[in-house]
Coordinates of C-alpha atoms in Angstrom, one line a residue:
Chain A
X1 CA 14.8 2.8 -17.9
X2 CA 14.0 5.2 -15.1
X3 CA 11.2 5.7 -12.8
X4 CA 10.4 9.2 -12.2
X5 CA 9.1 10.1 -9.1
X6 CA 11.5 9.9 -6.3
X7 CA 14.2 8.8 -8.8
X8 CA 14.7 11.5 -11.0
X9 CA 12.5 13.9 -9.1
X10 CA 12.2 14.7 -6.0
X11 CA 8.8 14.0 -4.3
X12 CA 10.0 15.9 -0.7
X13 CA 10.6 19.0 -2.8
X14 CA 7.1 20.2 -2.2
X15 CA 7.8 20.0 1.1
X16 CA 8.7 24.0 1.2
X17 CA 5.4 25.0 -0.3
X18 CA 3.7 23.0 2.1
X19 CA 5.5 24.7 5.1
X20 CA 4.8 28.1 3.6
X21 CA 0.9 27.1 3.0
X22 CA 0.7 25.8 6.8
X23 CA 4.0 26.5 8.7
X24 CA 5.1 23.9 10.9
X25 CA 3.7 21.0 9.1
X26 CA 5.2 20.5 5.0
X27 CA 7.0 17.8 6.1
X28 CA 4.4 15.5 8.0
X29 CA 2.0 16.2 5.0
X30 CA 4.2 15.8 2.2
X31 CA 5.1 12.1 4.0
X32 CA 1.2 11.7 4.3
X33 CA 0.6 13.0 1.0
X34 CA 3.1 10.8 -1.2
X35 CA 2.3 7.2 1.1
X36 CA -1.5 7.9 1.0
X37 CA -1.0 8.6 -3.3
X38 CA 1.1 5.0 -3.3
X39 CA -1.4 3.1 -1.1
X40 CA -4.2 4.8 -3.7
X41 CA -2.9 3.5 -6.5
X42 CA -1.8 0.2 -5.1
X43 CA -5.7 -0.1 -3.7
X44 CA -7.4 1.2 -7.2
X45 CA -5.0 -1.6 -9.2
X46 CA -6.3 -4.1 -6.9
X47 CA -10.0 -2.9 -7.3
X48 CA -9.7 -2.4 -11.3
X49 CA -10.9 0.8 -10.3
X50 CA -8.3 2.5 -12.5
X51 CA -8.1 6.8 -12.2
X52 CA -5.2 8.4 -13.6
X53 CA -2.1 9.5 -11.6
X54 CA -3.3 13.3 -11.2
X55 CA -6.3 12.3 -9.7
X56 CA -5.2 9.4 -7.5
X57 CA -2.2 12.8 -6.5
X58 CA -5.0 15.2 -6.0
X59 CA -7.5 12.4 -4.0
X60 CA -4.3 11.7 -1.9
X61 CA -3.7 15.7 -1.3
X62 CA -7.6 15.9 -0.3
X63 CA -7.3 12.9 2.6
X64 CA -3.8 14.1 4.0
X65 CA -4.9 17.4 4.5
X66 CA -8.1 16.3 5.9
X67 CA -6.1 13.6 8.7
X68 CA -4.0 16.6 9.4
X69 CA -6.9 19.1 9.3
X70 CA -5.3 21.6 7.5
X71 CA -7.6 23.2 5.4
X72 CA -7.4 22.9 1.4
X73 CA -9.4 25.2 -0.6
X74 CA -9.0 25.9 -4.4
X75 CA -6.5 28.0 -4.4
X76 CA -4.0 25.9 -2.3
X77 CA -5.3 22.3 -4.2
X78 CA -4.5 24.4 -7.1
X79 CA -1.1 25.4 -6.3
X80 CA 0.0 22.1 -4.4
X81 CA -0.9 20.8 -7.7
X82 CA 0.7 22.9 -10.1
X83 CA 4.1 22.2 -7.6
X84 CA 3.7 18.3 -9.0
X85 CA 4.2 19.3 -12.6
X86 CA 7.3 21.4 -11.3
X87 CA 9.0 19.0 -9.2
X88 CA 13.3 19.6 -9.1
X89 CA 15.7 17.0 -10.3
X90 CA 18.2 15.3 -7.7
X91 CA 21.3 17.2 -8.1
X92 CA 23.7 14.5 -9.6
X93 CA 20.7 13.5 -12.2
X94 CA 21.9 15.7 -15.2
X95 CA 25.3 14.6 -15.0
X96 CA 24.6 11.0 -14.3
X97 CA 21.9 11.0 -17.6
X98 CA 24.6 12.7 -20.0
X99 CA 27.4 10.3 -18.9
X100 CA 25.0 7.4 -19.8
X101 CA 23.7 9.2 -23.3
X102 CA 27.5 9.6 -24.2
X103 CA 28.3 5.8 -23.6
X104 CA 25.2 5.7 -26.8
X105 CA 22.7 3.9 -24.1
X106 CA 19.0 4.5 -24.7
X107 CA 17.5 6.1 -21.7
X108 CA 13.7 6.0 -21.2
X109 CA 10.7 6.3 -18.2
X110 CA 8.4 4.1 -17.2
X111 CA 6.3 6.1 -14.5
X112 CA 2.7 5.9 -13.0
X113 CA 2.5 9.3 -14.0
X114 CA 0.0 10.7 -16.3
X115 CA 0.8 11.4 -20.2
X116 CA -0.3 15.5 -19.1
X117 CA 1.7 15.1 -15.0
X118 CA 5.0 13.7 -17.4
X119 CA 5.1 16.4 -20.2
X120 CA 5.5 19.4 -18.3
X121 CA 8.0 17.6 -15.8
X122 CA 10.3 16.4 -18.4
X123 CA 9.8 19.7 -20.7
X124 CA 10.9 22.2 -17.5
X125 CA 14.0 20.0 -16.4
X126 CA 15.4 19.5 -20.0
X127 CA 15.9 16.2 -19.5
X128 CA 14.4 15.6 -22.7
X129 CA 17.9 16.2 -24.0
X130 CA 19.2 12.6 -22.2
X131 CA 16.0 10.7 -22.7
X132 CA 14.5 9.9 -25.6
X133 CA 10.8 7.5 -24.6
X134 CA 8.8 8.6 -21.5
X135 CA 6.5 6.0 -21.1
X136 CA 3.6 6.4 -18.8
X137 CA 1.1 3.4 -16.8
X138 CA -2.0 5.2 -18.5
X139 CA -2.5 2.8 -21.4
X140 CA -2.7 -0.4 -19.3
X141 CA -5.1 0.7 -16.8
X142 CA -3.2 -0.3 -13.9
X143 CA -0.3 1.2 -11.7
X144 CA 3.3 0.0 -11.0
X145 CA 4.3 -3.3 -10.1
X146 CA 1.7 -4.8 -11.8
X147 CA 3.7 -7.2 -14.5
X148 CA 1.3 -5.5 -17.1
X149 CA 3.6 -2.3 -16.9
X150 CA 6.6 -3.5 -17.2
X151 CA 5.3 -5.6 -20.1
X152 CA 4.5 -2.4 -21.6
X153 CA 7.9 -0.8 -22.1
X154 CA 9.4 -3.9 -23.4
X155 CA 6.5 -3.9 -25.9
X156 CA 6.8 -0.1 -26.5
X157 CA 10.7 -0.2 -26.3
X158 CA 11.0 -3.2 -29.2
X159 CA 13.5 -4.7 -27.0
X160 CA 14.2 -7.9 -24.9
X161 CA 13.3 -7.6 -21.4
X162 CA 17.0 -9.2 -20.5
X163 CA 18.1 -5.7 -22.3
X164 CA 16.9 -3.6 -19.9
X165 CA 18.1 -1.9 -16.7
X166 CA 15.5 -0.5 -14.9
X167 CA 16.6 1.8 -12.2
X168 CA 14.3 3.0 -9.1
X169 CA 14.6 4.7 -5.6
X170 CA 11.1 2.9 -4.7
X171 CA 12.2 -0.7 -3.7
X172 CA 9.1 -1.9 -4.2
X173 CA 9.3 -0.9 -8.0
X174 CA 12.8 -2.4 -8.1
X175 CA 11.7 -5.5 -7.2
X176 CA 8.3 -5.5 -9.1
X177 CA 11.2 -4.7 -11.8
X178 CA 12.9 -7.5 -10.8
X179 CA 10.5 -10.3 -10.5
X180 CA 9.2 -9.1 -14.0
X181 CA 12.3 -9.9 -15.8
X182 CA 14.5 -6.7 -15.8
X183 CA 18.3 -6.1 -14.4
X184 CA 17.3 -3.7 -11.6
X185 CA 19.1 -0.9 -9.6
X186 CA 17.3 0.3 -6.3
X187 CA 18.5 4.4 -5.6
X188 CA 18.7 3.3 -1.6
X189 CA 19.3 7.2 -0.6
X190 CA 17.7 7.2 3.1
X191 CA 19.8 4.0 3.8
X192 CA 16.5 1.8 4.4
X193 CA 16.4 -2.2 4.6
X194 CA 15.3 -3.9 1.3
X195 CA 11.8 -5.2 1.4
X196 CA 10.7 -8.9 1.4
X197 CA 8.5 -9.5 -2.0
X198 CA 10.4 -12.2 -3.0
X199 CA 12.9 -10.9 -5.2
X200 CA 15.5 -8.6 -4.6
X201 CA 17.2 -5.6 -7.0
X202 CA 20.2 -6.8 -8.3
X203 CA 21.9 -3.8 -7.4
X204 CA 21.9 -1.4 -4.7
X205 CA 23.4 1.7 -5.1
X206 CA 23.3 5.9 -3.2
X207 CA 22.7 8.1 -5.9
X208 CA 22.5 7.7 -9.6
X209 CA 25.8 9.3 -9.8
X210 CA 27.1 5.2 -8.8
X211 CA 25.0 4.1 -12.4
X212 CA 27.9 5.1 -15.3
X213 CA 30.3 2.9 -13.2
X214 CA 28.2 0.0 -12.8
X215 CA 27.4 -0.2 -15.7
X216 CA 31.0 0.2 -17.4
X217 CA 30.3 3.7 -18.8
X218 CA 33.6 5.8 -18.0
X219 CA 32.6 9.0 -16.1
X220 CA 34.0 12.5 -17.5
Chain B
X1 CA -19.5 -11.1 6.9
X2 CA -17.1 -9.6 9.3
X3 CA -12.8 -8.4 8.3
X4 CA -10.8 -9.8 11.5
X5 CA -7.2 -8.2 12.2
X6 CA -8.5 -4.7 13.2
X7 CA -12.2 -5.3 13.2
X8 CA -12.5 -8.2 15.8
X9 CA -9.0 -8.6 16.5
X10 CA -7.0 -5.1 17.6
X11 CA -3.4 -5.7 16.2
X12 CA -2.3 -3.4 18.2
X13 CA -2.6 -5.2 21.3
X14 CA 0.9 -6.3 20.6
X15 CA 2.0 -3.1 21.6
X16 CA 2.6 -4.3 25.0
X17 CA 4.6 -6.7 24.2
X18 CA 6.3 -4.9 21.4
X19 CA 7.6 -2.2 24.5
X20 CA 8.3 -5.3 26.6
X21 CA 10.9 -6.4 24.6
X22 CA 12.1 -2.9 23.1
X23 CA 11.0 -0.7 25.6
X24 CA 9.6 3.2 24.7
X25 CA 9.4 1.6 21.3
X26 CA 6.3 -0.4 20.9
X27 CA 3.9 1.8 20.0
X28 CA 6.2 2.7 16.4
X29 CA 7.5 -1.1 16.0
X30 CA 3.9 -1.8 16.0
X31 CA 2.7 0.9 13.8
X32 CA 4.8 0.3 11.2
X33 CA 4.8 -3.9 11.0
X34 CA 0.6 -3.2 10.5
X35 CA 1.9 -0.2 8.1
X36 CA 4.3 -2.6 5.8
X37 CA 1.9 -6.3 6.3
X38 CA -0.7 -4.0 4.6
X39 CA 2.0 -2.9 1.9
X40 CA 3.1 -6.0 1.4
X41 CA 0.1 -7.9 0.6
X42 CA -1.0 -5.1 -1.6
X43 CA 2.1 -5.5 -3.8
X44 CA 2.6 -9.2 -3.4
X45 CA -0.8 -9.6 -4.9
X46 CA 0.2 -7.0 -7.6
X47 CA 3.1 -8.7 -8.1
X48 CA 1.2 -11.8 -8.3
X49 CA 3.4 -13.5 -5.9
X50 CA 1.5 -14.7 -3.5
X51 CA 2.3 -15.8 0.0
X52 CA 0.2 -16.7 2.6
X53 CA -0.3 -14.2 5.5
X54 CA 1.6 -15.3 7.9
X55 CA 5.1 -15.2 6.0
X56 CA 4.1 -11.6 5.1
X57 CA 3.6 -10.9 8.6
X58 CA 7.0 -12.0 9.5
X59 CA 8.5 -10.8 6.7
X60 CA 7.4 -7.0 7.5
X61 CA 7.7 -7.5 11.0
X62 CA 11.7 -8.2 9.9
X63 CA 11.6 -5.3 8.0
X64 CA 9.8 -3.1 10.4
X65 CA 13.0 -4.2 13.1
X66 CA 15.2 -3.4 10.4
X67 CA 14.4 0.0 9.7
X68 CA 14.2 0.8 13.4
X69 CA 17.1 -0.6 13.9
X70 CA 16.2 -3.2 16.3
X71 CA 17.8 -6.6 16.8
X72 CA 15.5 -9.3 16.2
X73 CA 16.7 -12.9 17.1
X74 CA 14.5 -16.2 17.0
X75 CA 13.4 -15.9 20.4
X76 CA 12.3 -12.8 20.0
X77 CA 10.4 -13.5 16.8
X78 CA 9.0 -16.6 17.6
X79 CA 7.6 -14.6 20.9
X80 CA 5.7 -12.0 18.4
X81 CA 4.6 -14.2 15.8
X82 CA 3.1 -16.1 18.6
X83 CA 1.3 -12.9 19.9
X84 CA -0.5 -12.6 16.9
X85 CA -2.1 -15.7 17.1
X86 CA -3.6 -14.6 20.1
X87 CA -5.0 -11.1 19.6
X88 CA -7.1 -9.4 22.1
X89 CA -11.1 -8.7 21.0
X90 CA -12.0 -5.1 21.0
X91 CA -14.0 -4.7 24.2
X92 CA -17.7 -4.6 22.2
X93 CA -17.3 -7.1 20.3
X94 CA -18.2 -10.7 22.1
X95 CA -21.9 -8.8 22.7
X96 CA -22.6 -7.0 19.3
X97 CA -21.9 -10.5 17.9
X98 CA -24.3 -12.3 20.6
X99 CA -27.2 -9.7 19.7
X100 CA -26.3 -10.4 15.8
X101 CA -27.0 -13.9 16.3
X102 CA -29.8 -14.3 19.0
X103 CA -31.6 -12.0 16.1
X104 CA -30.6 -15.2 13.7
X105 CA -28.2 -13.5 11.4
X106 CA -25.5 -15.7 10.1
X107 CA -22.3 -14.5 10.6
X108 CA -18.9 -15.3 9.1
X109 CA -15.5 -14.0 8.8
X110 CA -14.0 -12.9 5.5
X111 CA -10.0 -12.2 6.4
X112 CA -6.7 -12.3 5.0
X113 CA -5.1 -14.7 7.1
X114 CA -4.0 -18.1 7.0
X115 CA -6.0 -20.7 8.1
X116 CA -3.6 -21.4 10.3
X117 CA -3.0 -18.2 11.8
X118 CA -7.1 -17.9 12.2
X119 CA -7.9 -21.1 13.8
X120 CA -6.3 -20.6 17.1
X121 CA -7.3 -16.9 17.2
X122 CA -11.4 -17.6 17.0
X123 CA -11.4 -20.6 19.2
X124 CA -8.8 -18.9 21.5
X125 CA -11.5 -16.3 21.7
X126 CA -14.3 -18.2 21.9
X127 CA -16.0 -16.1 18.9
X128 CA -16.6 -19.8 17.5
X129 CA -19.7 -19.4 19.2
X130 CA -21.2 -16.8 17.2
X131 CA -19.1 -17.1 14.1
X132 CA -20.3 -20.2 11.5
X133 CA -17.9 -19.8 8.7
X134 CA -14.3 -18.3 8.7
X135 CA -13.0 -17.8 5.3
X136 CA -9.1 -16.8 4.4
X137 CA -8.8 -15.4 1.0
X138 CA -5.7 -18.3 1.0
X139 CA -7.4 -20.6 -1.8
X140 CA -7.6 -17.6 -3.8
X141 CA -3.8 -16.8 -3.6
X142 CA -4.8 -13.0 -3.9
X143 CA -5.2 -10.5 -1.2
X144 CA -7.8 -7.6 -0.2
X145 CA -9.4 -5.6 -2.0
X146 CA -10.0 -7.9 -4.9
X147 CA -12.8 -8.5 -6.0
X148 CA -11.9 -12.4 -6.6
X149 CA -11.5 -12.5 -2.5
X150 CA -15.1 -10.8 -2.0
X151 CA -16.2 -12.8 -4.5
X152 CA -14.9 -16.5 -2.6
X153 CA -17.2 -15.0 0.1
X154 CA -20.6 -15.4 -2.1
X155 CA -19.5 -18.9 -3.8
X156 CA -18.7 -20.2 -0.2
X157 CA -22.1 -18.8 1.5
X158 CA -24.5 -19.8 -1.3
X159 CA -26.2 -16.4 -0.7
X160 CA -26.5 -13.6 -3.4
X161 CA -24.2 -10.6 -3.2
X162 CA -26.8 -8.3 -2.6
X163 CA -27.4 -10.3 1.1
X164 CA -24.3 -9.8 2.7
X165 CA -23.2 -7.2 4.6
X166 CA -19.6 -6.4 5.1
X167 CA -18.2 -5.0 8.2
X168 CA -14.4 -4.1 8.4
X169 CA -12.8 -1.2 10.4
X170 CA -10.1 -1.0 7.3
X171 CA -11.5 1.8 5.3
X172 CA -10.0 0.4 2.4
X173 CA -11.4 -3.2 2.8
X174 CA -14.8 -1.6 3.4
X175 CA -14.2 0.8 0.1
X176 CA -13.5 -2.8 -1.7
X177 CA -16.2 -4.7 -0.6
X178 CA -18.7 -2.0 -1.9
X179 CA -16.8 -2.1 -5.2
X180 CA -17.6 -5.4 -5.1
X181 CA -21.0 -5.0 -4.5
X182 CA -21.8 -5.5 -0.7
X183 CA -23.9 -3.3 1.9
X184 CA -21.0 -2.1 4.2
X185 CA -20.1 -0.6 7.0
X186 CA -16.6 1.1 7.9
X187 CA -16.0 1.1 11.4
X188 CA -13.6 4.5 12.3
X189 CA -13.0 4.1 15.6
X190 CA -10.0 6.7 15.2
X191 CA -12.2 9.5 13.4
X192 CA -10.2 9.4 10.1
X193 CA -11.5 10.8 7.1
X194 CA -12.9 8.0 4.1
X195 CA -10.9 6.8 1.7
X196 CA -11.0 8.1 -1.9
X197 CA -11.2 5.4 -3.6
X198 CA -14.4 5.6 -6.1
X199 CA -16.5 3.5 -3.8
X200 CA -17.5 4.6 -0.3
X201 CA -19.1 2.6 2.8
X202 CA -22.7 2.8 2.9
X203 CA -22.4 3.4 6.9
X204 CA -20.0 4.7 8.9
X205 CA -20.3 3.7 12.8
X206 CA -17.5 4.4 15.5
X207 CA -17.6 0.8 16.9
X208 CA -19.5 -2.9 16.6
X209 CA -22.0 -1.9 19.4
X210 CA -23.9 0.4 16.9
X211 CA -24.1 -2.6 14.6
X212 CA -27.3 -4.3 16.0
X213 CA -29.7 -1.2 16.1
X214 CA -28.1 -0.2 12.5
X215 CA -29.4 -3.5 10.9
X216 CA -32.6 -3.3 13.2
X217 CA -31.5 -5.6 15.4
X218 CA -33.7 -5.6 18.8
X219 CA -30.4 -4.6 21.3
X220 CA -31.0 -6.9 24.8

């Protein structure tokens, strides 16, 4: 089970648009953007002041630009938004999610994402192909690592929660993962320290390319 | 009903000695041990594992060393956590709080420290004298901005919610406490823009001093 965001796509990728919309500074707000959309849904879970993921994105778009005064009007909220449902794949994700499908695991989501941000995503990449269950927050109300979510894909997945690897970039997620119940994998790619929640990913691995081996799947 | 660390207390008077021991780096070390004790007790809370504030202060203080890559030993540690028990008052505050009472307002604090960590940091100083209750969400095991933390606050003052006005320069803690149902007031002393988070502060003042005329206080 994969998250999506940062995992399987790439979050950063948006960073081009935003340089072309205000040269000089896509990197600084896509940083802003994606910590600020995070902290939101962290905040709103807390609150049980529940919004969907394409709201809590676009509310998190709206403060970043405003801390960084850069000015948002329709038309750029519009296409910064549009740029979410198109987000690109790491490169070693297709070949990582076919050697997996071919060793006859099950491959599923779980991602804070919206039912309507997921579709398009998955659709456009084709990884569709690989994965068979994307399974989004929405029903429960509540964002990632709320115990609540994770419940959720066991329930949806009919499967126990010892049976499933759950693989993230965000080590947070990995260990929310974790202290759920799951066998966890934290994607380390920036090389950053593991956080102190009080339980650690089982595994820590670069890239997903490292997942067929770990878990005894022979590569092509 | 006043937040403490950032509100009363500026965390980031351990910049100093942040730079002391790393020099040229203090102002980041700083930055981003606030950045990840904030994170931390969001998720911990989501997590629902609990720990009281002053392990998740060290804890993302280790991280914070960590990802900047700079060695930490017990000495060194020990020397910070220390620092943090004895914060520096913003400049306004031992007079807004004098005016507040003379004008017989009861004031409390409402913060997520430990009791321990709080003790020494109100009688160090000397806002004992203005300050009749101090509460720490600790019994509650929960952190900021739930509503069962803001909700310890009524049970323990014996006054409806509806009386209490919340002051906290953490746009977030201010966005929770009017979810919860309090008259507050967001102090930006940097000029950011509000949170969106479905709840906004009543009043938005740059510092404590405007507190007293706000609440038509007579100022001396």
């Amino acid at each position: 089970m994969f998250d999506a965001y940062g995992t399987l796509f790439d979050v950063h990728s948006v960073v081009e648009l935003c340089d072309e919309l205000w040269p000089g500074k896509g990197l600084l707000l896509s940083q802003l953007w994606r910590a600020k959309q995070l902290e939101y849904s962290w905040l709103r879970s807390l609150m049980r002041r529940y919004q969907d993921f394409a709201k809590v994105t676009e509310a998190a778009l709206g403060y970043a630009c405003a801390a960084l005064e850069l000015p948002l009007d329709d038309r750029r909220r519009r296409t910064l938004m549009a740029a979410y449902r198109e987000l690109a794949t790491f490169p070693e994700v297709r070949d990582a999610l076919a050697a997996l499908k071919s060793a006859k695991i099950r491959l599923a989501i779980l991602s804070n994402g919206s039912p309507a941000m997921l579709r398009p995503l998955v659709d456009r990449s084709g990884l569709g192909r690989s994965i068979g269950t994307v399974l989004s927050v929405d029903p429960r109300k509540i964002y990632k690592p709320a115990p609540a979510v994770y419940r959720l894909a066991v329930e949806r997945l009919k499967v126990p929660k010892s049976a499933i690897g759950f693989v993230s970039s965000n080590c947070w997620d990995a260990c929310g993962a974790k202290s759920f119940g799951f066998r966890t994998f934290w994607i380390n790619r920036s090389g950053a320290p593991v956080d102190a929640l009080g339980a650690a990913p089982d595994h820590v691995i670069r890239s997903l390319a490292e997942l067929p081996r770990l878990i005894r799947v022979p590569v092509s």
